[in-house]
Short mmCIF file of C-alpha atoms in Angstrom, two decimals:
data_model
loop_
_atom_site.label_atom_id
_atom_site.label_comp_id
_atom_site.label_asym_id
_atom_site.label_seq_id
_atom_site.Cartn_x
_atom_site.Cartn_y
_atom_site.Cartn_z
CA PHE A 199 0.00 0.00 0.00
CA GLN A 200 1.00 3.64 -0.39
CA LEU A 201 0.36 6.62 1.89
CA THR A 202 0.31 10.31 0.93
CA GLY A 203 0.28 13.07 3.54
CA GLU A 204 2.30 13.82 6.65
CA ILE A 205 2.05 11.65 9.76
CA THR A 206 1.61 14.61 12.06
CA GLN A 207 -1.02 16.33 14.17
CA GLY A 208 -3.80 17.83 12.03
CA SER A 209 -2.93 15.85 8.92
CA LEU A 210 -5.17 14.09 6.42
CA VAL A 211 -3.60 10.89 5.08
CA ILE A 212 -4.69 9.32 1.80
CA GLY A 213 -3.86 5.68 1.14
CA LYS A 214 -3.85 3.53 -1.99
CA THR A 215 -4.17 -0.23 -2.10
CA ASN A 216 -5.89 -3.00 -4.03
CA ASN A 217 -9.62 -2.33 -3.89
CA ASN A 218 -10.24 -5.92 -2.79
CA ASN A 219 -8.21 -5.43 0.37
CA ARG A 220 -9.67 -4.52 3.75
CA VAL A 221 -8.11 -1.63 5.64
CA PHE A 222 -8.16 -1.17 9.43
CA LEU A 223 -6.96 1.75 11.55
CA ASP A 224 -6.60 0.05 14.92
CA GLU A 225 -10.01 -1.68 15.11
CA GLN A 226 -11.84 0.70 12.77
CA LEU A 227 -12.64 -0.66 9.31
CA LEU A 228 -12.01 2.03 6.71
CA LYS A 229 -13.95 2.35 3.49
CA VAL A 230 -11.95 1.59 0.30
CA SER A 231 -13.03 3.19 -3.00
CA ASN A 232 -13.36 1.34 -6.30
CA ASP A 233 -9.96 2.82 -7.23
CA GLY A 234 -8.41 1.53 -4.01
CA TYR A 235 -8.25 4.83 -2.09
CA PHE A 236 -8.87 5.17 1.63
CA THR A 237 -8.32 7.98 4.11
CA PHE A 238 -7.96 8.91 7.77
CA GLY A 239 -6.67 11.80 9.83
CA PHE A 240 -4.97 12.92 13.03
CA GLY A 241 -6.39 15.57 15.36
CA ARG A 242 -4.68 18.71 16.65
CA ASP A 243 -3.43 17.11 19.86
CA ASP A 244 -3.17 13.43 18.88
CA THR A 245 -0.04 11.71 20.19
CA VAL A 246 -1.10 8.06 20.41
CA SER A 247 0.28 5.62 17.83
CA GLN A 248 -2.23 3.82 15.62
CA LEU A 249 -1.85 0.55 13.77
CA LEU A 250 -2.71 0.55 10.08
CA LYS A 251 -3.45 -2.97 8.82
CA ILE A 252 -4.10 -4.01 5.23
CA VAL A 253 -5.66 -7.46 4.83
CA SER A 254 -5.75 -9.17 1.42
CA PRO A 255 -8.58 -11.52 0.34
CA ASP A 256 -6.40 -14.55 1.16
CA GLY A 257 -5.97 -13.34 4.74
CA LYS A 258 -2.40 -12.08 4.49
CA ALA A 259 -1.85 -8.85 6.40
CA GLU A 260 0.63 -5.99 6.22
CA THR A 261 0.88 -3.55 9.13
CA LYS A 262 2.45 -0.19 9.83
CA THR A 263 2.57 1.71 13.12
CA LEU A 264 1.82 5.41 12.67
CA THR A 265 2.84 7.91 15.34
CA PRO A 266 1.87 11.54 14.62
CA SER A 267 4.65 14.05 15.17
CA VAL A 268 3.95 16.83 17.65
CA ARG A 269 3.49 20.42 16.48
CA THR A 270 3.79 23.79 18.20
CA TYR A 271 0.83 26.17 17.80
CA LYS A 272 0.60 29.94 18.01
CA THR A 273 -1.01 31.63 21.01
CA GLN A 274 -2.22 35.22 21.26
CA LYS A 275 -3.36 37.25 24.25
CA VAL A 276 -6.28 39.62 23.67
CA ASN A 277 -7.60 41.87 26.43
CA GLY A 278 -10.53 44.28 26.66
CA ILE A 279 -13.13 41.89 25.19
CA ALA A 280 -16.71 42.90 26.05
CA GLU A 281 -18.48 40.89 28.74
CA LYS A 282 -21.40 40.00 26.42
CA ILE A 283 -18.95 38.37 24.02
CA MET A 284 -17.11 36.49 26.76
CA ASN A 285 -20.38 35.27 28.31
CA PRO A 286 -23.28 34.95 25.82
CA ASP A 287 -26.80 34.87 27.27
CA PRO A 288 -28.46 31.46 27.87
CA LYS A 289 -30.68 31.71 24.77
CA SER A 290 -27.65 32.29 22.58
CA VAL A 291 -25.84 29.36 24.19
CA GLU A 292 -28.85 27.10 23.53
CA ARG A 293 -29.01 28.23 19.92
CA ALA A 294 -25.29 27.55 19.47
CA GLN A 295 -25.74 24.05 20.90
CA GLN A 296 -28.51 23.38 18.38
CA ASP A 297 -26.25 24.60 15.58
CA ASN A 298 -23.46 22.32 16.77
CA ALA A 299 -25.83 19.34 16.80
CA LYS A 300 -26.73 19.94 13.14
CA ILE A 301 -23.07 20.12 12.18
CA ALA A 302 -22.17 17.02 14.20
CA ALA A 303 -24.96 15.04 12.52
CA VAL A 304 -23.77 15.67 8.96
CA ARG A 305 -20.14 15.02 9.90
CA LYS A 306 -21.12 11.42 10.69
CA ILE A 307 -21.90 10.79 7.01
CA ASP A 308 -19.70 8.07 5.49
CA SER A 309 -20.51 8.26 1.78
CA ASP A 310 -18.85 6.39 -1.08
CA LEU A 311 -17.77 9.59 -2.83
CA PRO A 312 -14.09 9.37 -3.90
CA ALA A 313 -13.54 13.15 -4.24
CA PHE A 314 -11.16 13.30 -1.25
CA SER A 315 -8.57 11.47 -3.38
CA GLN A 316 -8.34 14.12 -6.13
CA GLY A 317 -6.48 16.70 -4.07
CA PHE A 318 -7.71 20.10 -2.87
CA ILE A 319 -7.38 23.71 -4.03
CA ALA A 320 -7.70 26.88 -1.94
CA PRO A 321 -11.33 28.10 -1.89
CA ILE A 322 -10.34 31.76 -2.18
CA ASN A 323 -7.38 33.77 -3.42
CA GLY A 324 -6.82 35.73 -0.23
CA THR A 325 -4.14 36.40 2.34
CA ILE A 326 -4.12 33.89 5.19
CA THR A 327 -4.85 35.73 8.43
CA GLY A 328 -5.53 32.86 10.82
CA VAL A 329 -4.10 29.37 11.01
CA TYR A 330 -5.15 25.98 12.32
CA GLY A 331 -4.31 25.10 15.90
CA SER A 332 -3.77 28.65 17.08
CA GLN A 333 -5.33 29.70 20.36
CA ARG A 334 -6.38 33.07 21.77
CA ILE A 335 -6.46 33.99 25.43
CA TYR A 336 -9.29 36.50 25.93
CA ASN A 337 -9.08 38.58 29.10
CA GLY A 338 -6.79 35.92 30.56
CA VAL A 339 -9.14 33.02 29.74
CA PRO A 340 -7.88 30.40 27.20
CA LYS A 341 -10.52 29.77 24.52
CA ARG A 342 -10.98 26.85 22.14
CA PRO A 343 -8.23 26.51 19.54
CA HIS A 344 -8.94 27.72 16.04
CA PHE A 345 -9.57 24.75 13.77
CA GLY A 346 -9.77 26.51 10.41
CA LEU A 347 -7.79 28.53 7.93
CA ASP A 348 -8.84 32.18 7.75
CA TYR A 349 -8.57 34.11 4.49
CA ALA A 350 -8.91 37.88 4.24
CA GLY A 351 -11.56 39.01 1.78
CA LYS A 352 -14.29 41.49 0.99
CA THR A 353 -17.98 40.79 1.40
CA GLY A 354 -19.17 39.20 -1.85
CA ASP A 355 -15.82 37.72 -2.88
CA PRO A 356 -16.37 34.31 -4.54
CA VAL A 357 -15.78 31.11 -2.58
CA LYS A 358 -14.93 28.03 -4.66
CA ALA A 359 -15.34 24.33 -3.95
CA PRO A 360 -11.88 23.01 -2.98
CA ALA A 361 -12.78 19.56 -4.33
CA ASP A 362 -15.74 17.73 -5.85
CA GLY A 363 -18.56 16.80 -3.52
CA VAL A 364 -22.17 17.09 -2.42
CA ILE A 365 -23.70 19.87 -0.31
CA ILE A 366 -24.89 18.35 2.97
CA LEU A 367 -25.58 21.50 5.04
CA ASN A 368 -26.50 25.07 4.16
CA VAL A 369 -27.65 27.34 7.01
CA PRO A 370 -27.63 31.14 6.59
CA ASP A 371 -27.65 32.24 10.23
CA MET A 372 -25.88 30.03 12.78
CA PHE A 373 -25.09 31.89 16.01
CA TYR A 374 -21.31 31.74 15.98
CA SER A 375 -20.52 30.90 12.36
CA GLY A 376 -23.32 32.81 10.56
CA GLY A 377 -23.75 31.57 6.99
CA THR A 378 -22.46 28.01 7.18
CA LEU A 379 -21.97 25.53 4.35
CA ILE A 380 -20.62 21.96 4.39
CA ILE A 381 -19.49 19.83 1.43
CA ASP A 382 -19.12 16.05 1.66
CA HIS A 383 -16.01 14.85 -0.20
CA GLY A 384 -16.53 11.21 0.73
CA HIS A 385 -15.29 8.66 3.29
CA GLY A 386 -15.97 11.11 6.14
CA VAL A 387 -13.99 14.03 4.69
CA THR A 388 -15.89 17.33 4.71
CA SER A 389 -15.21 21.01 4.04
CA THR A 390 -16.94 23.65 6.18
CA PHE A 391 -17.21 27.34 5.25
CA LEU A 392 -18.14 29.94 7.87
CA HIS A 393 -19.35 33.58 8.02
CA LEU A 394 -20.73 33.53 4.45
CA SER A 395 -22.86 36.40 3.14
CA LYS A 396 -24.71 34.19 0.63
CA THR A 397 -24.65 30.77 -1.01
CA TYR A 398 -25.43 29.78 -4.58
CA ILE A 399 -26.34 26.14 -4.04
CA LYS A 400 -28.70 24.00 -1.96
CA VAL A 401 -28.46 20.80 0.05
CA GLY A 402 -28.14 17.81 -2.26
CA ASP A 403 -26.41 19.71 -5.08
CA LYS A 404 -23.31 18.14 -6.60
CA VAL A 405 -20.37 20.49 -7.05
CA LYS A 406 -17.11 20.29 -8.96
CA GLN A 407 -13.72 21.51 -7.84
CA GLY A 408 -13.49 25.23 -8.63
CA ASP A 409 -17.25 25.85 -8.79
CA VAL A 410 -18.30 29.12 -7.12
CA ILE A 411 -20.54 28.02 -4.26
CA ALA A 412 -20.79 31.02 -1.94
CA ALA A 413 -19.63 34.53 -1.11
CA VAL A 414 -17.40 35.85 1.68
CA GLY A 415 -19.18 37.65 4.50
CA ALA A 416 -19.03 38.74 8.12
CA SER A 417 -22.08 36.90 9.44
CA GLY A 418 -22.23 35.32 12.88
CA ARG A 419 -19.64 36.31 15.47
CA ALA A 420 -17.14 37.73 12.97
CA THR A 421 -15.23 40.98 13.50
CA GLY A 422 -15.05 41.63 9.77
CA PRO A 423 -15.44 39.96 6.36
CA HIS A 424 -13.29 36.88 5.90
CA LEU A 425 -13.59 33.18 5.05
CA ASP A 426 -13.00 30.51 7.69
CA TRP A 427 -12.45 27.18 5.89
CA ARG A 428 -12.28 23.94 7.85
CA ILE A 429 -11.58 20.31 6.98
CA ASN A 430 -12.78 17.29 8.97
CA TRP A 431 -12.44 13.54 8.86
CA PHE A 432 -15.69 12.73 10.65
CA ASP A 433 -15.27 14.56 14.01
CA VAL A 434 -11.49 14.83 13.68
CA ARG A 435 -10.53 18.43 12.91
CA LEU A 436 -7.75 18.70 10.32
CA ASP A 437 -5.38 21.43 9.11
CA PRO A 438 -6.47 22.73 5.68
CA GLN A 439 -2.92 23.92 4.94
CA LEU A 440 -1.64 20.36 5.23
CA VAL A 441 -4.53 19.09 3.10
CA LEU A 442 -3.60 21.55 0.34
CA ASN A 443 -0.10 20.04 0.26
CA ILE A 444 -1.37 16.53 -0.53
CA LYS A 445 -0.92 15.51 -4.16
CA PRO A 446 -2.25 11.94 -4.46
CA LYS A 447 -0.26 9.78 -6.83
CA LYS A 448 -2.70 8.33 -9.33
CA GLN A 449 -1.99 4.71 -10.20
CA ASN A 450 -3.47 2.26 -12.65
#
């Protein structure tokens, strides 16, 4: 078998094997596409080794122990944040929890789409202003790490599909993330786009890499117009910058 992608925290890994083989990551059976591609990922703080096992139809197995390398993430202290931002009212918290439940539900989808294996392009031609894994300390209180890649942009700037896929969520007004869109790329890999001003597609639509699907905005809890793009493997949050570096080697 062949693996593409770094074995490090936040990385998406794409594998290639015979499509008749079974693939296990520890005890989890991974889906294998008709072309023999499979995928998995490591979270921001993963340090535990995992055993990748490829089993052929005759029962022979090949294994490889994968230990993600540890990364250092940026931290930033920000003071003077308003109390209402630090402590949203109970109704807002409840609404945010409902939003999170919708997102969690679609990230459980394990479709047969093979789009994850084609490689990804940046969804916008903008300056990167925020990176994966970074963490802000507001008024001395550490907040959740940032799990996306932020691009500077103007309201209305086009947002493109980074890879083929199917739209599985399109909500214009989530509490924190505002206009929120999710594309399924297959085998648990999804792209999420936050703070959008508008979208040009609907749930169930198929999109191609490079299609304009939405527009940059400042909706939700955004301080200004920008695009926050995130990549997941199911509930594992990945680094989009590392995903952009993956160039799968097509084989016959």
